Coordinates of C-alpha atoms in Angstrom, one line a residue:
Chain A
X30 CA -50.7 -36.8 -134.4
X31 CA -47.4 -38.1 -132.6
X32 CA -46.8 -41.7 -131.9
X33 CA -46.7 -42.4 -128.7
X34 CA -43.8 -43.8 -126.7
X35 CA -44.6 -45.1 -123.2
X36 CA -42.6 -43.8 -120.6
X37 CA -42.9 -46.0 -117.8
X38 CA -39.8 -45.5 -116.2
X39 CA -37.2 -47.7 -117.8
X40 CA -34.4 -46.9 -120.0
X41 CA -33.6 -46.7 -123.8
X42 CA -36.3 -44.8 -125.0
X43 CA -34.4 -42.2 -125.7
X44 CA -33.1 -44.4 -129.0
X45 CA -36.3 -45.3 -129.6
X46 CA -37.1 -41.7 -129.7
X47 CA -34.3 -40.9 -131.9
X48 CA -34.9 -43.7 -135.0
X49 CA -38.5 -42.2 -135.4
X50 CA -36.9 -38.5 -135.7
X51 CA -34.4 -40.1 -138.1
X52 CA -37.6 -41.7 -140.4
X53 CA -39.2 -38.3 -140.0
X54 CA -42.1 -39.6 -138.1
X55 CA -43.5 -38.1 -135.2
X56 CA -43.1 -39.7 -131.9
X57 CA -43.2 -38.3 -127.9
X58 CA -42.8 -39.8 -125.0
X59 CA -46.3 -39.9 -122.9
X60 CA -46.1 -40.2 -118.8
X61 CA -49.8 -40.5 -118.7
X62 CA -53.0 -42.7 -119.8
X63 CA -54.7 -39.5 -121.4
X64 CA -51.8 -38.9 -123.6
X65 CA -52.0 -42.7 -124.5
X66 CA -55.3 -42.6 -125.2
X67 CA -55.0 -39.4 -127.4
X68 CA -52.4 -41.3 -129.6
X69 CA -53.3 -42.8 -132.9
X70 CA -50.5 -45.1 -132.2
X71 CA -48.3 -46.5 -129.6
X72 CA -44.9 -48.2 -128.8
X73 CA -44.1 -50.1 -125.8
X74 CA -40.3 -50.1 -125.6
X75 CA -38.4 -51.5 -122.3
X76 CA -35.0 -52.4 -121.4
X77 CA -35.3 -54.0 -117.5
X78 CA -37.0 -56.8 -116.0
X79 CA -40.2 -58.0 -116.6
X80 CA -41.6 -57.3 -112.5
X81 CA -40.5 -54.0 -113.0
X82 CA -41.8 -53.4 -115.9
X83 CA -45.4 -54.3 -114.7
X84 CA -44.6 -52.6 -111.8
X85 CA -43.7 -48.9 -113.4
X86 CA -46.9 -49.9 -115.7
X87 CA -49.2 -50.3 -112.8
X88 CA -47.8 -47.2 -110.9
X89 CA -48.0 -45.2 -113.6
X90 CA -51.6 -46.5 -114.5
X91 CA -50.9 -47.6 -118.0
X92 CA -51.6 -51.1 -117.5
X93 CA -55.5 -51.2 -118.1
X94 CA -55.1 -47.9 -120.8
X95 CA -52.4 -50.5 -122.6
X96 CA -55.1 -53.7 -122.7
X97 CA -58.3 -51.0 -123.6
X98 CA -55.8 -49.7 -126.5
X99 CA -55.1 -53.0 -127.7
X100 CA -58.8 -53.8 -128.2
X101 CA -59.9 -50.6 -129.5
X102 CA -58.1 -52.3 -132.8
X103 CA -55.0 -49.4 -132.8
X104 CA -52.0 -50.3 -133.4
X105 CA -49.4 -51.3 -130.9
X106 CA -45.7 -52.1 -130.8
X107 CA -43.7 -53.8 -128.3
X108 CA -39.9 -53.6 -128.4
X109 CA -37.6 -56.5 -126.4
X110 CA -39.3 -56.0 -122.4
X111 CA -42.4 -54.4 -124.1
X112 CA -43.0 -57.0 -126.3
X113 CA -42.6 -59.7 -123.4
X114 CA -45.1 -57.5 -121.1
X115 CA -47.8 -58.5 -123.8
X116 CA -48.0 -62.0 -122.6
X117 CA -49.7 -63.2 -119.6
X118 CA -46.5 -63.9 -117.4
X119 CA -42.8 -64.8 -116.8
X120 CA -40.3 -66.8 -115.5
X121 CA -38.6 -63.7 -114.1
X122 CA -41.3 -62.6 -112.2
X123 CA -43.2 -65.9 -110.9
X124 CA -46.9 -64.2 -109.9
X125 CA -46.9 -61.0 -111.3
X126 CA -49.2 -61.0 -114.1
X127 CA -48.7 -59.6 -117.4
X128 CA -50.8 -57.6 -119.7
X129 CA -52.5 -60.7 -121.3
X130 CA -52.7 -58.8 -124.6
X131 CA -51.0 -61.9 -126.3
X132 CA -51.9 -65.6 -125.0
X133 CA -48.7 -67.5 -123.5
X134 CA -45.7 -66.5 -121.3
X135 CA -42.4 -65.7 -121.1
X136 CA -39.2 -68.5 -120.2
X137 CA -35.8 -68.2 -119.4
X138 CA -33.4 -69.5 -121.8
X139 CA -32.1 -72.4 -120.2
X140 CA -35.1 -73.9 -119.8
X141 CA -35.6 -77.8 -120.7
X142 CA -36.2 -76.9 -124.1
X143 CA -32.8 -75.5 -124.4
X144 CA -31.0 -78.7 -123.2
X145 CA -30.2 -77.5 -119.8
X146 CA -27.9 -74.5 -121.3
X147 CA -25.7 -76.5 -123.4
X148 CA -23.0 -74.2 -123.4
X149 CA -25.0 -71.3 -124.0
X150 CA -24.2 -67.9 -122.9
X151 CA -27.2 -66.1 -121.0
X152 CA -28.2 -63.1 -122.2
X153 CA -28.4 -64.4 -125.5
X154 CA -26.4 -61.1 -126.7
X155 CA -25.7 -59.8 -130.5
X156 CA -26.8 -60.5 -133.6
X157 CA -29.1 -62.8 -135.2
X158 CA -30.3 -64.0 -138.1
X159 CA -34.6 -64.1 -138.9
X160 CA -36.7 -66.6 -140.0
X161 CA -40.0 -65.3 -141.2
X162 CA -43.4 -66.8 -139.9
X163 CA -45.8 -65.1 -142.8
X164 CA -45.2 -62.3 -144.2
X165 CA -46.3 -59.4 -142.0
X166 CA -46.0 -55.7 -143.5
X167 CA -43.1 -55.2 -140.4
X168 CA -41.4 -57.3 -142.3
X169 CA -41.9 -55.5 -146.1
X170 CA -38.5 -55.5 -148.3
X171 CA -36.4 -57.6 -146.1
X172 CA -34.5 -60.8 -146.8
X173 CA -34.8 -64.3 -145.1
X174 CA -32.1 -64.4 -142.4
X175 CA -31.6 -60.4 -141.8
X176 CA -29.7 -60.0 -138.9
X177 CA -31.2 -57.7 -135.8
X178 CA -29.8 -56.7 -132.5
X179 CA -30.7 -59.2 -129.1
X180 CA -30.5 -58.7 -125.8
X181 CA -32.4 -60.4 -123.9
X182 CA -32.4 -63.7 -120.9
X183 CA -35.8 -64.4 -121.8
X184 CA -37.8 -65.2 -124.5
X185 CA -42.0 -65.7 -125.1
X186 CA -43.3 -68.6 -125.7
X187 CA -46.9 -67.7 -127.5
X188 CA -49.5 -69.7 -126.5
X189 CA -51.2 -69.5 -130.4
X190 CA -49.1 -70.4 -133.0
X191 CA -50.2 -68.2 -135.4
X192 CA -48.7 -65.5 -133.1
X193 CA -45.8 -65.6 -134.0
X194 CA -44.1 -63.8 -136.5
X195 CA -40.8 -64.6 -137.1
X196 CA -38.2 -67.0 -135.5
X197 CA -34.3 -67.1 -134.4
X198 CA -32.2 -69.6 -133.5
X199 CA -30.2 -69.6 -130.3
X200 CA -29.8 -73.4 -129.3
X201 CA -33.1 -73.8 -130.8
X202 CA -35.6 -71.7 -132.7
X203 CA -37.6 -69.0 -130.3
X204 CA -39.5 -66.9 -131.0
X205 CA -38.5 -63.1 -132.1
X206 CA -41.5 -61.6 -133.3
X207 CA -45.2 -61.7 -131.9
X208 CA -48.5 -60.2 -133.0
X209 CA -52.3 -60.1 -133.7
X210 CA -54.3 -57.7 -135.7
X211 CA -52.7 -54.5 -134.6
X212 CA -50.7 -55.8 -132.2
X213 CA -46.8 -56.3 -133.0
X214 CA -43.8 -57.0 -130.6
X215 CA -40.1 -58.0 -131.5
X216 CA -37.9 -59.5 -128.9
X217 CA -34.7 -57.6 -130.7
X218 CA -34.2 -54.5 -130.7
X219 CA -34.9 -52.7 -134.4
X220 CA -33.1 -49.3 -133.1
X221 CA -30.1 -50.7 -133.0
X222 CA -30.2 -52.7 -135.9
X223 CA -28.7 -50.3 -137.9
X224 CA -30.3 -51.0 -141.5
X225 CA -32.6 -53.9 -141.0
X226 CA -33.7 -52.2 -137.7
X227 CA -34.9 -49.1 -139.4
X228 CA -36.5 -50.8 -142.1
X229 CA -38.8 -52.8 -139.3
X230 CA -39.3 -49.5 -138.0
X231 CA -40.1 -47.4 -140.8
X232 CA -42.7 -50.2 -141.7
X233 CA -44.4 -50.0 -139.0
X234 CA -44.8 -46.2 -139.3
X235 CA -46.1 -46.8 -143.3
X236 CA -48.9 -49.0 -142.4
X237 CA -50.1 -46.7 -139.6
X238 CA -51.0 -44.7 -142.6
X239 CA -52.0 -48.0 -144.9
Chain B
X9 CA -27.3 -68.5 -135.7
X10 CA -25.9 -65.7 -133.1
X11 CA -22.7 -64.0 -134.7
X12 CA -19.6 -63.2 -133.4
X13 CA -19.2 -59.8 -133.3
X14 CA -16.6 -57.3 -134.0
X15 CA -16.5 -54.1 -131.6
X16 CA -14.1 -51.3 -132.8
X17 CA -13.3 -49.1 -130.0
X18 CA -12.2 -45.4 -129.8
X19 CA -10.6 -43.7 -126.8
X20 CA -12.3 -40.1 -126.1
X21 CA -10.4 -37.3 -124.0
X22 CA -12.2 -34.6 -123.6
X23 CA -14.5 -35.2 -125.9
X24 CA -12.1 -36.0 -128.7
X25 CA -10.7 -39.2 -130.4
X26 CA -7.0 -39.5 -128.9
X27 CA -4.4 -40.4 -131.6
X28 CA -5.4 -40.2 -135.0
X29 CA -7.9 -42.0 -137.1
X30 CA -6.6 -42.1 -140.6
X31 CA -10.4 -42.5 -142.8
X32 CA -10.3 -41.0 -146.2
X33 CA -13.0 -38.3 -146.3
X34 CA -13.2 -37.4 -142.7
X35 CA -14.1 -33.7 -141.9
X36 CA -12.9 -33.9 -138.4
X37 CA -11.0 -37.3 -137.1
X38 CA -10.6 -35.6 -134.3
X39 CA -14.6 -36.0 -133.5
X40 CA -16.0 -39.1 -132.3
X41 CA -18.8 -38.9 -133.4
X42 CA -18.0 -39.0 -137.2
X43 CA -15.8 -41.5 -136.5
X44 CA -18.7 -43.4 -135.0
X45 CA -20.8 -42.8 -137.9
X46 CA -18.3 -44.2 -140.4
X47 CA -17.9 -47.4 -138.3
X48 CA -21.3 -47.9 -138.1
X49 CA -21.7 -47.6 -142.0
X50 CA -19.0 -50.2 -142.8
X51 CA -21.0 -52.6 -140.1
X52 CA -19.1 -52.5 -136.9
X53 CA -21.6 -54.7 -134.8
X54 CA -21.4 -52.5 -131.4
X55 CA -19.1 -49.2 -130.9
X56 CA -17.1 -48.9 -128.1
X57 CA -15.9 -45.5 -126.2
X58 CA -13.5 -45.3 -124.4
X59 CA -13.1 -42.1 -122.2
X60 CA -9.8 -41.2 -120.8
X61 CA -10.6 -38.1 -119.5
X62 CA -8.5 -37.3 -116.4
X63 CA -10.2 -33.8 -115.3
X64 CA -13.2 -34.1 -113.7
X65 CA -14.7 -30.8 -115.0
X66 CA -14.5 -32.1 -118.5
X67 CA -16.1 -35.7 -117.7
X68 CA -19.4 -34.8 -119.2
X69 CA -18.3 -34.2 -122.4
X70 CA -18.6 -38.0 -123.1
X71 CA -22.6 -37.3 -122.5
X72 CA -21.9 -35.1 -125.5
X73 CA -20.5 -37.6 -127.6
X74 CA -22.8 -40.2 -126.5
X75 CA -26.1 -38.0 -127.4
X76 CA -25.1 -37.0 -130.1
X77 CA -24.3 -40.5 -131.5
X78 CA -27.2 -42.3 -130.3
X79 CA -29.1 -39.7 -133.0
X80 CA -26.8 -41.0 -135.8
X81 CA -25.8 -44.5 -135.1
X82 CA -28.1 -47.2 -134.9
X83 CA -26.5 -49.9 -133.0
X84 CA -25.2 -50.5 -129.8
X85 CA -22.9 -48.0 -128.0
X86 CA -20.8 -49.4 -125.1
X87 CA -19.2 -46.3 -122.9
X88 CA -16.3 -46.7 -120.0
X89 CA -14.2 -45.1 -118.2
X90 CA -14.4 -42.9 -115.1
X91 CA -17.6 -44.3 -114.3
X92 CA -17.7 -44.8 -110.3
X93 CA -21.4 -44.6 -109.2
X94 CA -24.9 -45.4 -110.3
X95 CA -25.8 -42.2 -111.3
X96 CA -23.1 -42.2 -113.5
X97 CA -24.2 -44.9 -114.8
X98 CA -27.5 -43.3 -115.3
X99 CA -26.9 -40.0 -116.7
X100 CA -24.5 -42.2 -119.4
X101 CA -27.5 -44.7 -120.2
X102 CA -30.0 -41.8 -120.5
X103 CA -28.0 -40.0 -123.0
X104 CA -28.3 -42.9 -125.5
X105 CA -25.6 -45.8 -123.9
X106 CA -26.9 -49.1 -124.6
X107 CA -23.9 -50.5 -121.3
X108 CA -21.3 -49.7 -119.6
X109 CA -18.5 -50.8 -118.6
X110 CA -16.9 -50.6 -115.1
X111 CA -13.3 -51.2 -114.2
X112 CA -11.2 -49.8 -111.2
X113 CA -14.6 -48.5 -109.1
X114 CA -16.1 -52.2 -109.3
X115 CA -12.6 -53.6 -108.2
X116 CA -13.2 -50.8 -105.5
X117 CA -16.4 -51.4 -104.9
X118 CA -17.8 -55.0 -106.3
X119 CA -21.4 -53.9 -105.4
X120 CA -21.6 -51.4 -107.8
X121 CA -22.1 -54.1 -110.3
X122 CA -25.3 -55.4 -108.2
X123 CA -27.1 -51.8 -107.4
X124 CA -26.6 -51.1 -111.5
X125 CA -27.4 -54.4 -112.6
X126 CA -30.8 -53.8 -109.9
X127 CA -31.7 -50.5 -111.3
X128 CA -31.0 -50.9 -115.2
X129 CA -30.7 -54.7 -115.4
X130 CA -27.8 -57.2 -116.1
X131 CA -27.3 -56.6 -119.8
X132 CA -25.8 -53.2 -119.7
X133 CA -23.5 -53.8 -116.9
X134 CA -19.8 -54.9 -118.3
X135 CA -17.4 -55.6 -116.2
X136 CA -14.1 -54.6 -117.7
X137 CA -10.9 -56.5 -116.5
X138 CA -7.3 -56.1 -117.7
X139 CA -5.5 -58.9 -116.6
X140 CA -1.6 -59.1 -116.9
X141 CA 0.5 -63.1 -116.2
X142 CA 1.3 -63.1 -112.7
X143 CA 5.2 -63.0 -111.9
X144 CA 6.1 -62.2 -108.3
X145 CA 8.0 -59.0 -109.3
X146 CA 4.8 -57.2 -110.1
X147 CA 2.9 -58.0 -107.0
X148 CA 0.9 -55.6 -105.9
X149 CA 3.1 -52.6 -107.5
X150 CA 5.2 -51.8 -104.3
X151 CA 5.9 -48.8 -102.4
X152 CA 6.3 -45.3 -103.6
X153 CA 9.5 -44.6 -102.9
X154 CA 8.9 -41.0 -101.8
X155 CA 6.3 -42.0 -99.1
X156 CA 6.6 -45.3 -98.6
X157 CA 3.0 -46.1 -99.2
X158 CA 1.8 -49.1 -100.8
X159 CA 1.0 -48.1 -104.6
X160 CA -2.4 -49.9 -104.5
X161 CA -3.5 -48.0 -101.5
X162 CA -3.2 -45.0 -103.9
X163 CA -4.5 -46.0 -107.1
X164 CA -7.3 -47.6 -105.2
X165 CA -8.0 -44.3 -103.2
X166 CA -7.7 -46.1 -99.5
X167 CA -5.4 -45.6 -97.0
X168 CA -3.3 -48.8 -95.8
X169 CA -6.3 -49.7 -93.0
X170 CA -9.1 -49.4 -95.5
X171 CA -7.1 -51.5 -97.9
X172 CA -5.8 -54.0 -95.7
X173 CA -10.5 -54.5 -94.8
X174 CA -10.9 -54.6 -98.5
X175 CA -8.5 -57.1 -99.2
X176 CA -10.3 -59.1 -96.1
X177 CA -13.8 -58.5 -98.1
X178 CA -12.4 -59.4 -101.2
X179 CA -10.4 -62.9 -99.6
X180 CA -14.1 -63.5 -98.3
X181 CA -15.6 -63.2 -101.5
X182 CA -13.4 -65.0 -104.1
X183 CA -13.5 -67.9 -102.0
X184 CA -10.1 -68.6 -101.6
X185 CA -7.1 -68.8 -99.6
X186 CA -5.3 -65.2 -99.9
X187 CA -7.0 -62.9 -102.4
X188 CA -3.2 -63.3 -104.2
X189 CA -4.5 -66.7 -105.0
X190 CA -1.5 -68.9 -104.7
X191 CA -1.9 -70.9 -108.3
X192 CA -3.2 -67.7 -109.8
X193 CA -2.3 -67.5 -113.6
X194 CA -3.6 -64.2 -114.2
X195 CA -4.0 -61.3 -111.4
X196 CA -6.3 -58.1 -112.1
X197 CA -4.7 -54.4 -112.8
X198 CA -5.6 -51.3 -112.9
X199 CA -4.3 -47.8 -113.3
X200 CA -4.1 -48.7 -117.0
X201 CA -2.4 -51.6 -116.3
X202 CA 0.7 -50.4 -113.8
X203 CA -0.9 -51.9 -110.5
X204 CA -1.4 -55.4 -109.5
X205 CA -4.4 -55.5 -107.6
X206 CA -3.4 -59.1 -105.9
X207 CA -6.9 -60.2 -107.5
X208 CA -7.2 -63.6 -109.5
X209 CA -8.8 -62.6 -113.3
X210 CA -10.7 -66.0 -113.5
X211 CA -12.3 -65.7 -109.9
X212 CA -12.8 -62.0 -110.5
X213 CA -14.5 -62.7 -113.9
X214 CA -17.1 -65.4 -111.6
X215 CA -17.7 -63.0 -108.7
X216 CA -18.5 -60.5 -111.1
X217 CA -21.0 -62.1 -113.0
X218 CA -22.3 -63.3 -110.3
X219 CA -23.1 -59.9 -108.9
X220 CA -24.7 -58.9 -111.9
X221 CA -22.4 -58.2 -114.8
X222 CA -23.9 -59.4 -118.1
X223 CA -21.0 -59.5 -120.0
X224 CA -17.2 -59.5 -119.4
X225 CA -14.4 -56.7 -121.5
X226 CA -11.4 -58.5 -121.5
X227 CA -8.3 -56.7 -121.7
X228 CA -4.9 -58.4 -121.5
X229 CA -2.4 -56.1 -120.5
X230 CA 0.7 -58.3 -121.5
X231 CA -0.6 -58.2 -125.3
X232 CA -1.9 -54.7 -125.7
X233 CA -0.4 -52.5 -127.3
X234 CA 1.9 -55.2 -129.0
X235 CA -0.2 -55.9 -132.6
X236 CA 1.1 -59.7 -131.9
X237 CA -2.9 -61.0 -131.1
X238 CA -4.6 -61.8 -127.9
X239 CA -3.8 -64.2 -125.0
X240 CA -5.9 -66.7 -126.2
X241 CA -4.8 -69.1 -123.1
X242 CA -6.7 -66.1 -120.9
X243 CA -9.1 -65.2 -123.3
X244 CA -10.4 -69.1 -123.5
X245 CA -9.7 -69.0 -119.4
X246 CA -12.0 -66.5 -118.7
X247 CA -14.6 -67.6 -121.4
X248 CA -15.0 -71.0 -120.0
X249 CA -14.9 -70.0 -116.2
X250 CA -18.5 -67.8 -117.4
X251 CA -21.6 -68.4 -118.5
X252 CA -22.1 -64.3 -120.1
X253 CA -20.4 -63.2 -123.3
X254 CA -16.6 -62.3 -123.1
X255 CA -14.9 -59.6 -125.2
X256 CA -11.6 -60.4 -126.3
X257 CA -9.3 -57.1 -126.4
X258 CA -5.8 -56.2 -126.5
X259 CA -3.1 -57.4 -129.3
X260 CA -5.1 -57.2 -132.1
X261 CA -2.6 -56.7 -135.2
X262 CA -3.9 -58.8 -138.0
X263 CA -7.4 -60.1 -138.9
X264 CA -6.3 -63.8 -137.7
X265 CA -5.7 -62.6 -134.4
X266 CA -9.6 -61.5 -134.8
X267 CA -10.4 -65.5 -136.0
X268 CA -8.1 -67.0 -133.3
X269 CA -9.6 -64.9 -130.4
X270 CA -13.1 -65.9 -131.7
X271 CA -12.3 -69.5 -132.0
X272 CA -9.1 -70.8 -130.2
X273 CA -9.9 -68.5 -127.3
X274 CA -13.7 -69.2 -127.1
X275 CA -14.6 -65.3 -127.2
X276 CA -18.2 -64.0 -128.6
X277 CA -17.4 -60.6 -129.5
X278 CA -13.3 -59.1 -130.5
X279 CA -12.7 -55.8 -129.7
X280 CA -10.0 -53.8 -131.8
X281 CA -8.8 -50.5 -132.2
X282 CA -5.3 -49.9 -134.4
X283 CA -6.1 -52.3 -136.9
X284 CA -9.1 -50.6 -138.2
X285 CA -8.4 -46.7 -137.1
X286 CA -5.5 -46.8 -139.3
X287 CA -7.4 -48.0 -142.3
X288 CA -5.3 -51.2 -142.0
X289 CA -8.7 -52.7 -142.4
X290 CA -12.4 -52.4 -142.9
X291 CA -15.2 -53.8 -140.9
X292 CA -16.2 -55.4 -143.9
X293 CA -13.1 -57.1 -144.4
X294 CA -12.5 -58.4 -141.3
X295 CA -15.9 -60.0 -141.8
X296 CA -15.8 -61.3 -145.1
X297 CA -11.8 -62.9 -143.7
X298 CA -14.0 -64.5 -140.7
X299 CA -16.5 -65.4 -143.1
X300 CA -14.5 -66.9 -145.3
X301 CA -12.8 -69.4 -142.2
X302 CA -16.1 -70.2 -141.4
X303 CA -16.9 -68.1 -138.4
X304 CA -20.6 -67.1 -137.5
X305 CA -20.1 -63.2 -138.7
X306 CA -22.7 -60.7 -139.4
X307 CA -22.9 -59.7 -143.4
X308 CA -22.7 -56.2 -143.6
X309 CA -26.0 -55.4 -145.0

């Protein structure tokens, strides 16, 4: 049975699509809650902004599907926006509310935190090194530091720390990795982190079968 | 810590790398897609193409090379060139782009930045700017001397009346006196550099960003093409004047030019073409040179 890849509308999946058929697993992109639901396993990917993300969820009526999925205990993986659609809400989009899979929101990088930008360039664009929370399976073979792909303006801020996964620094650590149980998000973007990427990906798609 | 990055960029006519790449081991230099492949092996940390395609029959063949990279190479691909409307935009992101960059329509039309940065959000929209030292003998690149009409109006596409409103528009929006910007160190060209658009780089680089470009592609037209490094004064101009990444291109002829852009002239990310097509260098050298000065670089894995 093919992973499944939500299509809700917003770009990129079509590389997301394409490092699965370069591990040799089997992924499709699913338009509708019954394909969802008939997946063993899903990924959440997203390029956009977080309103309409929740927006294309809702219209497409993936958005209850996506929090019934996560409880049923099977695994699910959210990729830069998809990960950040996990979380309850965001700066971006002040009312809308997200999934709630994960507890705690989503800021904008030059929050207070961040030392009113600093100097910092927003999107926090490129690579980036990662610090490793505990050692998840995603994570399997890789060294401390590994550089992945960012682009994103916002980041989440998990409201359990034991939530998060792994950690980068961009004037200050954030968080770049978030999960529980079956649940696993990254706020880079491991298609287009060339090696490291893969790796991430190609973990994920072993302990489907663990 | 976020690295600088190191962008090697191929131009693509008609679907096919334009002046040779000398890589030991290629099957076909000619295809940009291998090319692509071997950049993305020795580390490049984005690839740029560039396409110069002039006939307009021929422009999807980039969607070719595009697709067919995007199943190969996984990092980001930046496309431009000859992309004028939001579906272009589309049809390019949907065949595996990651951004693209914009040039002579967003100098047309600024807003195109803001409806692509609405419908595909701010980080794949780059706003591509080659920018040449203002002298008064380039102003505006004069009349053609068979028809006596202003040379912007043509490379712009608008006759004199429709030029003369959009230099209004653009007065309006760069806040300024006259959209020559008296003062101005640096004016915007286009038509590969030949035509001074009368536009000041630094206020062009802050209008755009603030429309919705999410990073800037910095070309300077005075050092491209010359292998003796970037204009660092303009390169550190421009990055300072925004708060989104800026791309230093144009001049690259040694890997110090690569260290000063990324340092002296404030840039995140160098873009370079000769230096590494040539086999002059590797990825993998350049970063291990950066490395070795101390700059934040990516190890090639």
């Amino acid at each position: 049975m093919a992973i499944a890849i939500v299509d809700y509308g917003l770009g990129n999946l079509r590389s997301v699509e394409k490092a699965f058929a370069h591990l040799g697993a089997e992924a499709k992109l699913v338009t509708s809650a019954a394909e969802l639901d008939a997946a063993p396993a899903a990924v959440l990917p997203g390029v956009g902004a977080f309103g309409d993300g929740m927006a294309g969820l809702d219209q497409r009526g993936f958005s209850g599907p996506l929090r019934a999925y996560a409880a049923s205990g099977r695994p699910l993986l959210g990729i830069c926006l998809g990960l950040q659609l996990f979380f309850e809400r965001s700066d971006e989009a002040p009312g809308v509310a997200g999934l709630g899979i994960l507890p705690g929101e989503v800021k904008l990088f030059k929050g207070a935190a961040f030392g009113a930008r600093g100097g910092l360039k927003v999107p926090h664009m490129g690579w980036n090194g990662l610090t490793f929370a505990s050692s998840h399976p995603l994570f399997e073979g890789l060294e401390e530091g590994s550089s992945v792909y960012f682009v994103h303006s916002f980041y989440v801020a998990p409201g359990a720390q034991d939530t998060v996964l792994a950690t980068s620094d961009y004037g200050g650590r954030f968080c770049a990795a978030a999960g529980k149980g079956a649940v696993a998000g990254c706020q880079f973007h491991p298609e287009k982190s060339q090696r490291v990427g893969l790796r991430i990906l190609e973990n994920w798609v072993k302990s489907l079968s663990a | 810590m976020l690295a600088k990055r190191i962008i090697p960029c191929l131009d693509v006519k008609e679907g096919r790398v334009v002046k040779g790449v000398n890589f030991e081991g290629l099957r076909d230099a000619g295809d940009p897609v291998e090319v692509a492949r071997r950049y993305d092996e020795q580390g490049a940390d984005e690839l740029c193409f560039l396409d110069i395609t002039a006939s307009h029959e021929s422009r999807d063949t980039i969607l070719d090379v595009v697709e067919r990279t995007a199943a190969q190479c996984f990092c980001p691909v930046t496309v431009g060139g000859g992309i004028r409307t939001v579906d272009d935009i589309r049809r390019l992101l949907r065949a595996g782009a990651d951004k693209v960059s914009i040039n002579s329509a967003a100098v047309k039309n600024p807003d195109l930045l803001a409806e692509g940065a609405q419908a595909f959000g701010a980080q794949c929209m780059v706003l591509a700017i080659d920018a040449k030292r203002f002298t008064p003998y380039n102003a505006l690149g004069g009349v053609d001397s068979e028809d006596g009409v202003p040379k912007l109006c043509k490379a712009l596409g608008m006759g004199i009346r429709e030029m003369l409103d959009w230099q209004q528009a653009m007065k309006k929006r760069l806040g300024g006196s006259s959209p020559m910007g008296k003062g101005s160190r640096w004016h915007v060209f286009i038509h590969g550099g030949r035509i001074d658009t009368g536009l000041d780089a630094i206020k062009w680089a802050q209008l755009g960003v603030q429309l919705g470009a999410g990073e800037i592609l910095l070309t300077s037209m005075d050092a491209d093409g010359t292998k003796k490094g970037y204009d660092l004064e303009l390169t550190r101009a421009i990055a300072e004047a925004v708060d989104v990444p800026v791309i230093a291109s144009g001049g690259a002829g040694t890997l110090d030019h690569l260290a000063a852009a990324l340092t002296e002239g404030k840039a995140d990310a160098a873009l370079a073409a000769s230096i590494f097509h040539y086999g002059q260098h590797t990825i993998a050298e350049a970063k291990a040179f950066l490395k070795a000065k101390g700059i934040p670089v990516r190890e090639v894995p």
